[in-house]
Short mmCIF file of C-alpha atoms in Angstrom, two decimals:
data_model
loop_
_atom_site.label_atom_id
_atom_site.label_comp_id
_atom_site.label_asym_id
_atom_site.label_seq_id
_atom_site.Cartn_x
_atom_site.Cartn_y
_atom_site.Cartn_z
CA ALA A 270 -1.45 -23.20 86.47
CA GLU A 271 1.38 -21.09 87.51
CA ALA A 272 0.94 -23.03 91.05
CA ALA A 273 1.15 -26.09 89.33
CA VAL A 274 3.97 -25.36 87.40
CA ARG A 275 5.79 -24.02 90.57
CA SER A 276 5.00 -27.55 92.53
CA GLY A 277 6.32 -29.56 89.27
CA LEU A 278 2.97 -30.79 89.13
CA ALA A 279 3.78 -32.46 92.42
CA GLY A 280 0.46 -34.96 93.69
CA PHE A 281 -1.15 -34.79 89.89
CA THR A 282 -1.61 -38.38 88.60
CA PRO A 283 -1.71 -39.27 84.90
CA GLN A 284 -5.16 -39.48 84.59
CA ALA A 285 -5.04 -35.51 86.29
CA LEU A 286 -2.56 -34.55 84.10
CA ALA A 287 -4.57 -36.08 80.75
CA ASN A 288 -7.64 -34.26 82.08
CA MET A 289 -5.86 -31.00 82.80
CA VAL A 290 -4.03 -30.83 79.26
CA TRP A 291 -7.01 -32.03 77.39
CA ALA A 292 -9.12 -29.10 79.53
CA PHE A 293 -7.05 -26.80 78.58
CA ALA A 294 -6.77 -27.54 74.60
CA THR A 295 -10.70 -27.98 74.68
CA ALA A 296 -10.56 -24.06 75.87
CA ASP A 297 -7.96 -22.92 73.75
CA GLN A 298 -5.80 -21.70 76.54
CA TYR A 299 -2.37 -22.08 75.49
CA HIS A 300 -0.24 -21.96 78.64
CA ALA A 301 3.74 -22.30 77.56
CA LEU A 302 4.85 -23.01 81.07
CA LEU A 303 2.06 -25.03 81.92
CA PHE A 304 2.69 -27.27 78.72
CA ALA A 305 6.30 -27.55 79.25
CA GLU A 306 6.20 -28.99 82.76
CA CYS A 307 3.51 -31.07 81.14
CA SER A 308 5.40 -32.71 78.44
CA ARG A 309 8.28 -33.11 80.71
CA VAL A 310 6.23 -34.97 83.19
CA VAL A 311 4.59 -37.20 80.79
CA SER A 312 7.56 -38.09 78.42
CA GLY A 313 9.15 -38.91 81.96
CA SER A 314 6.63 -41.31 82.96
CA LEU A 315 5.50 -42.73 79.59
CA TRP A 316 9.30 -43.46 79.28
CA GLU A 317 9.10 -45.64 82.77
CA GLY A 318 5.99 -47.43 81.40
CA PRO A 319 2.93 -46.35 79.76
CA SER A 320 0.86 -48.56 82.12
CA GLY A 321 0.23 -45.67 84.08
CA TYR A 322 -1.58 -43.94 81.73
CA GLY A 323 -4.90 -45.82 80.41
CA ILE A 324 -6.31 -45.63 77.09
CA ASP A 325 -8.77 -42.77 78.05
CA GLU A 326 -5.56 -40.77 79.32
CA ARG A 327 -3.69 -41.59 76.10
CA ARG A 328 -6.65 -40.22 73.95
CA GLN A 329 -6.75 -37.25 75.84
CA LEU A 330 -2.76 -36.46 75.46
CA HIS A 331 -3.43 -37.51 71.91
CA GLN A 332 -6.29 -34.68 71.42
CA TRP A 333 -4.02 -32.13 73.32
CA GLN A 334 -0.67 -33.36 71.17
CA LEU A 335 -2.83 -32.63 68.10
CA TRP A 336 -4.00 -29.03 69.36
CA LEU A 337 -0.81 -28.09 70.09
CA PHE A 338 1.01 -29.31 66.31
CA LEU A 339 -2.46 -27.86 64.63
CA GLU A 340 -3.54 -24.82 66.25
CA HIS A 341 0.09 -23.82 67.91
CA ALA A 342 2.47 -25.41 65.61
CA ALA A 343 4.96 -22.31 65.18
CA ASP A 344 4.96 -21.72 69.33
CA ALA A 345 4.64 -25.56 70.21
CA GLN A 346 6.97 -27.88 69.00
CA GLN A 347 8.97 -27.76 72.37
CA HIS A 348 6.01 -29.07 73.87
CA LEU A 349 5.19 -31.80 71.52
CA LEU A 350 5.66 -35.88 72.80
CA SER A 351 8.47 -37.76 71.18
CA GLU A 352 7.75 -39.37 68.01
CA SER A 353 6.89 -42.88 69.82
CA GLU A 354 5.36 -41.50 72.70
CA ARG A 355 2.75 -39.62 70.11
CA ARG A 356 2.43 -42.93 68.56
CA LEU A 357 1.36 -44.30 71.39
CA CYS A 358 -1.37 -41.84 72.24
CA CYS A 359 -2.43 -41.71 68.41
CA ASP A 360 -3.18 -45.99 68.93
CA ALA A 361 -5.19 -45.40 71.54
CA MET A 362 -7.21 -43.12 69.74
CA HIS A 363 -7.19 -45.40 66.58
CA ASP A 364 -8.14 -48.52 69.12
CA THR A 365 -11.37 -47.01 70.35
CA GLN A 366 -14.71 -47.81 69.30
CA VAL A 367 -16.84 -45.51 68.10
CA ARG A 368 -20.47 -45.14 69.79
CA VAL A 369 -22.84 -42.90 68.23
CA SER A 370 -25.37 -41.51 70.96
CA ALA A 371 -29.11 -41.37 70.76
CA LEU A 372 -28.33 -37.69 70.40
CA GLN A 373 -26.43 -37.74 67.09
CA ARG A 374 -28.89 -40.71 65.85
CA SER A 375 -31.64 -38.15 66.45
CA VAL A 376 -29.75 -35.32 64.50
CA ALA A 377 -29.00 -37.65 61.73
CA ALA A 378 -32.67 -38.31 61.28
CA ALA A 379 -33.55 -34.85 61.40
CA LEU A 380 -30.99 -34.07 58.95
CA ALA A 381 -31.75 -36.43 56.73
CA ALA A 382 -35.74 -35.56 57.20
CA VAL A 383 -35.27 -32.24 55.80
CA ARG A 384 -32.80 -33.75 52.84
CA PHE A 385 -29.52 -31.40 54.68
#
């Protein structure tokens, strides 16, 4: 993470940035310097035009932002994207159709069978 920050996230594509912050959030790993740099880069590139960030990347950014807000609110306010940028990412999440997996159907059937 430190090397990425020192490089100014040079060479990171929108997909790589979204994957990285999502992975840190998923692993519940808060890294203030990395998130500050990621917020700066993401905000700059979203401001230039959101087309570089596909729906998958904006969903991941939304999940990262939710995690920052809900789990690290006191420390992470400075890493939150602007309201309009967060809305763009949130809309990507809402515009996604949910696909129930075979495993989810199987678990639901098993729970129904035992009346859980």
